[in-house]
CSV table of C-alpha atoms and ligand atoms in Angstrom, one decimal:
chain,number,residue,atom,x,y,z
A,1,MET,CA,43.1,117.5,-1.8
A,2,THR,CA,41.3,114.4,-3.1
A,3,SER,CA,38.7,114.9,-5.6
A,4,VAL,CA,35.3,113.5,-6.9
A,5,LEU,CA,34.6,113.7,-10.4
A,6,ILE,CA,31.0,114.9,-11.6
A,7,LEU,CA,30.4,114.0,-14.9
A,8,ASN,CA,27.2,115.2,-17.0
A,9,GLY,CA,26.3,113.9,-20.7
A,10,PRO,CA,24.4,115.3,-23.6
A,11,ASN,CA,21.5,117.8,-22.9
A,12,LEU,CA,22.1,118.2,-19.3
A,13,ASN,CA,23.5,121.9,-20.2
A,14,LEU,CA,19.9,122.3,-20.7
A,15,LEU,CA,18.5,121.7,-17.2
A,16,GLY,CA,16.2,124.2,-15.5
A,17,THR,CA,14.6,124.6,-19.1
A,18,ARG,CA,14.4,121.4,-20.5
A,19,ARG,CA,11.2,119.3,-19.6
A,20,PRO,CA,11.1,121.0,-16.0
A,21,GLU,CA,8.2,118.8,-15.1
A,22,ILE,CA,10.3,115.9,-15.5
A,23,TYR,CA,13.9,117.3,-14.5
A,24,GLY,CA,12.9,119.9,-12.2
A,25,SER,CA,14.0,123.7,-12.5
A,26,ALA,CA,17.1,123.6,-11.1
A,27,THR,CA,20.1,124.7,-13.5
A,28,LEU,CA,23.6,122.8,-14.1
A,29,ALA,CA,25.1,125.6,-12.4
A,30,ASP,CA,22.8,125.1,-9.0
A,31,VAL,CA,24.0,121.3,-9.6
A,32,GLU,CA,27.6,122.3,-9.3
A,33,GLU,CA,26.9,124.3,-6.3
A,34,LEU,CA,25.1,121.4,-4.7
A,35,CYS,CA,27.7,119.2,-5.7
A,36,ARG,CA,30.5,121.5,-4.1
A,37,GLN,CA,28.8,121.8,-0.9
A,38,GLU,CA,28.2,118.1,-0.3
A,39,ALA,CA,31.6,117.1,-1.4
A,40,GLY,CA,33.2,119.6,0.8
A,41,LYS,CA,31.4,118.1,4.2
A,42,LEU,CA,33.4,115.2,3.1
A,43,GLY,CA,36.5,117.1,2.5
A,44,LEU,CA,36.6,116.6,-1.1
A,45,ASP,CA,37.0,119.1,-4.2
A,46,THR,CA,34.8,118.6,-6.9
A,47,VAL,CA,35.9,118.4,-10.7
A,48,PHE,CA,32.5,119.2,-12.4
A,49,ARG,CA,32.1,118.6,-16.0
A,50,GLN,CA,29.5,118.4,-18.9
A,51,SER,CA,29.7,117.6,-22.7
A,52,ASN,CA,27.3,116.7,-25.2
A,53,HIS,CA,30.1,114.3,-27.0
A,54,GLU,CA,30.6,111.0,-26.4
A,55,GLY,CA,34.1,110.8,-26.9
A,56,GLN,CA,34.9,113.8,-24.8
A,57,LEU,CA,33.1,111.8,-21.9
A,58,VAL,CA,35.2,108.5,-22.7
A,59,ASP,CA,38.4,110.9,-22.4
A,60,TRP,CA,37.3,112.2,-19.2
A,61,ILE,CA,36.8,108.7,-17.9
A,62,GLN,CA,40.2,107.6,-19.1
A,63,GLU,CA,41.9,110.5,-17.4
A,64,ALA,CA,39.8,110.1,-13.9
A,65,GLY,CA,41.0,106.3,-14.2
A,66,THR,CA,44.7,107.5,-14.3
A,67,GLU,CA,43.9,110.3,-11.5
A,68,VAL,CA,41.9,107.3,-9.1
A,69,LYS,CA,45.6,105.3,-9.7
A,70,ALA,CA,47.1,107.9,-8.5
A,71,GLY,CA,45.6,108.4,-5.4
A,72,ARG,CA,44.2,112.0,-6.2
A,73,CYS,CA,40.4,111.2,-7.0
A,74,ILE,CA,37.6,108.8,-5.6
A,75,GLY,CA,35.6,108.0,-8.8
A,76,ALA,CA,32.8,109.5,-10.7
A,77,VAL,CA,29.3,110.8,-10.4
A,78,LEU,CA,28.2,110.0,-13.5
A,79,ASN,CA,24.8,111.2,-15.2
A,80,ALA,CA,25.5,110.1,-18.7
A,81,GLY,CA,22.1,111.3,-20.1
A,82,ALA,CA,20.7,109.4,-23.2
A,83,TYR,CA,24.2,107.9,-23.9
A,84,THR,CA,23.5,105.7,-20.8
A,85,HIS,CA,20.8,103.9,-23.1
A,86,THR,CA,23.3,103.5,-26.0
A,87,SER,CA,26.8,104.0,-25.3
A,88,ILE,CA,28.6,100.6,-25.2
A,89,ALA,CA,32.1,102.7,-25.6
A,90,LEU,CA,31.3,104.5,-22.2
A,91,HIS,CA,30.6,101.0,-20.7
A,92,ASP,CA,33.9,99.8,-21.9
A,93,ALA,CA,35.9,103.3,-21.0
A,94,ILE,CA,34.8,102.6,-17.1
A,95,GLU,CA,35.5,98.7,-17.4
A,96,GLY,CA,38.9,100.0,-18.9
A,97,ALA,CA,39.7,102.7,-16.6
A,98,GLU,CA,38.8,100.6,-13.5
A,99,LEU,CA,37.0,103.6,-12.5
A,100,PRO,CA,34.7,103.5,-9.6
A,101,VAL,CA,31.5,104.8,-11.0
A,102,VAL,CA,28.0,105.9,-9.3
A,103,GLU,CA,25.1,106.2,-11.9
A,104,VAL,CA,22.7,109.1,-11.5
A,105,HIS,CA,19.4,110.0,-12.9
A,106,ILE,CA,17.6,112.8,-11.9
A,107,SER,CA,14.4,111.2,-13.0
A,108,ASN,CA,13.0,107.8,-12.2
A,109,VAL,CA,14.0,106.0,-15.9
A,110,HIS,CA,12.0,103.1,-14.9
A,111,ARG,CA,8.6,104.9,-15.0
A,112,ARG,CA,9.2,106.3,-18.1
A,113,GLU,CA,9.6,105.1,-21.5
A,114,GLU,CA,10.8,101.4,-22.3
A,115,PHE,CA,14.2,102.6,-24.2
A,116,ARG,CA,15.1,104.5,-20.7
A,117,HIS,CA,14.9,101.0,-18.8
A,118,HIS,CA,18.3,99.5,-20.2
A,119,SER,CA,21.4,101.1,-19.1
A,120,TYR,CA,24.7,99.8,-20.4
A,121,LEU,CA,26.5,101.7,-17.7
A,122,SER,CA,24.8,99.7,-14.5
A,123,PRO,CA,26.9,96.6,-15.2
A,124,VAL,CA,30.1,98.4,-14.6
A,125,ALA,CA,28.5,100.7,-11.9
A,126,ARG,CA,29.5,100.7,-8.4
A,127,GLY,CA,25.9,101.8,-7.6
A,128,ILE,CA,23.0,103.8,-9.3
A,129,VAL,CA,20.7,106.7,-7.9
A,130,VAL,CA,17.6,107.0,-9.6
A,131,GLY,CA,14.9,109.4,-9.2
A,132,PHE,CA,15.7,111.7,-6.7
A,133,GLY,CA,15.8,114.7,-8.7
A,134,VAL,CA,19.1,116.7,-8.6
A,135,TYR,CA,19.4,115.7,-5.0
A,136,GLY,CA,20.9,112.1,-6.3
A,137,TYR,CA,23.7,113.9,-7.0
A,138,ALA,CA,24.6,114.3,-3.4
A,139,LEU,CA,23.4,111.1,-2.7
A,140,ALA,CA,25.6,109.5,-5.4
A,141,ILE,CA,28.7,111.6,-3.9
A,142,ASN,CA,28.2,110.1,-0.5
A,143,GLY,CA,27.5,106.6,-1.9
A,144,LEU,CA,30.5,106.7,-4.0
A,145,TYR,CA,32.6,108.2,-0.7
A,146,GLN,CA,31.6,105.3,1.5
A,147,ALA,CA,32.1,102.6,-1.3
A,148,THR,CA,35.6,103.9,-1.9
A,149,ARG,CA,36.9,104.3,1.6
A,150,THR,CA,39.5,101.8,2.5
B,1,LIG,C1,18.6,111.3,-17.8
B,1,LIG,C2,17.5,110.2,-17.8
B,1,LIG,C3,17.9,109.8,-19.6
B,1,LIG,O1,16.8,108.6,-19.8
B,1,LIG,C4,17.7,110.9,-20.5
B,1,LIG,O2,18.2,110.9,-21.7
B,1,LIG,C5,18.5,112.2,-19.8
B,1,LIG,C6,18.3,112.5,-18.6
B,1,LIG,C7,18.0,111.6,-16.2
B,1,LIG,O3,19.0,112.1,-15.4
B,1,LIG,O4,16.8,111.2,-15.4
B,1,LIG,O5,19.2,112.9,-20.6
B,1,LIG,O6,19.9,110.6,-17.2
């Protein structure tokens, strides 16, 4: 079965309790369930991961690139959290692995502090979903699926 990778970066393990006025009350486990439901409708398996460590995310992106080339994975939905705004390493990993990525942000980062307005990932992303709460993951899975269909 073909899979879709859902990657979550730093502090997203705290979803549900961290700034609920910004990120809502859903937990990361709720997001995983939502992703499984949505991917399932498209006949896709879900690989769902979270790490607070930049290098771990780089490793997973590289591995996913190999999976995509082998035809076992369509790409990744990536919420890199604050690494979005700092990480050239994640930019290079996506580019180097030629991994189709949809960048997701739960909050509308453009309505927030200036330092959240720049993304190192957007230039190497297939698409971007911002500001729709955790429902953005469902939108991103569908967008990635459509964008990578041959
Ligand atoms: C976030 C936005 C980032 O600026 C922030 O650092 C996060 C979450 C979002 O989903 O809205 O950790 O990526």
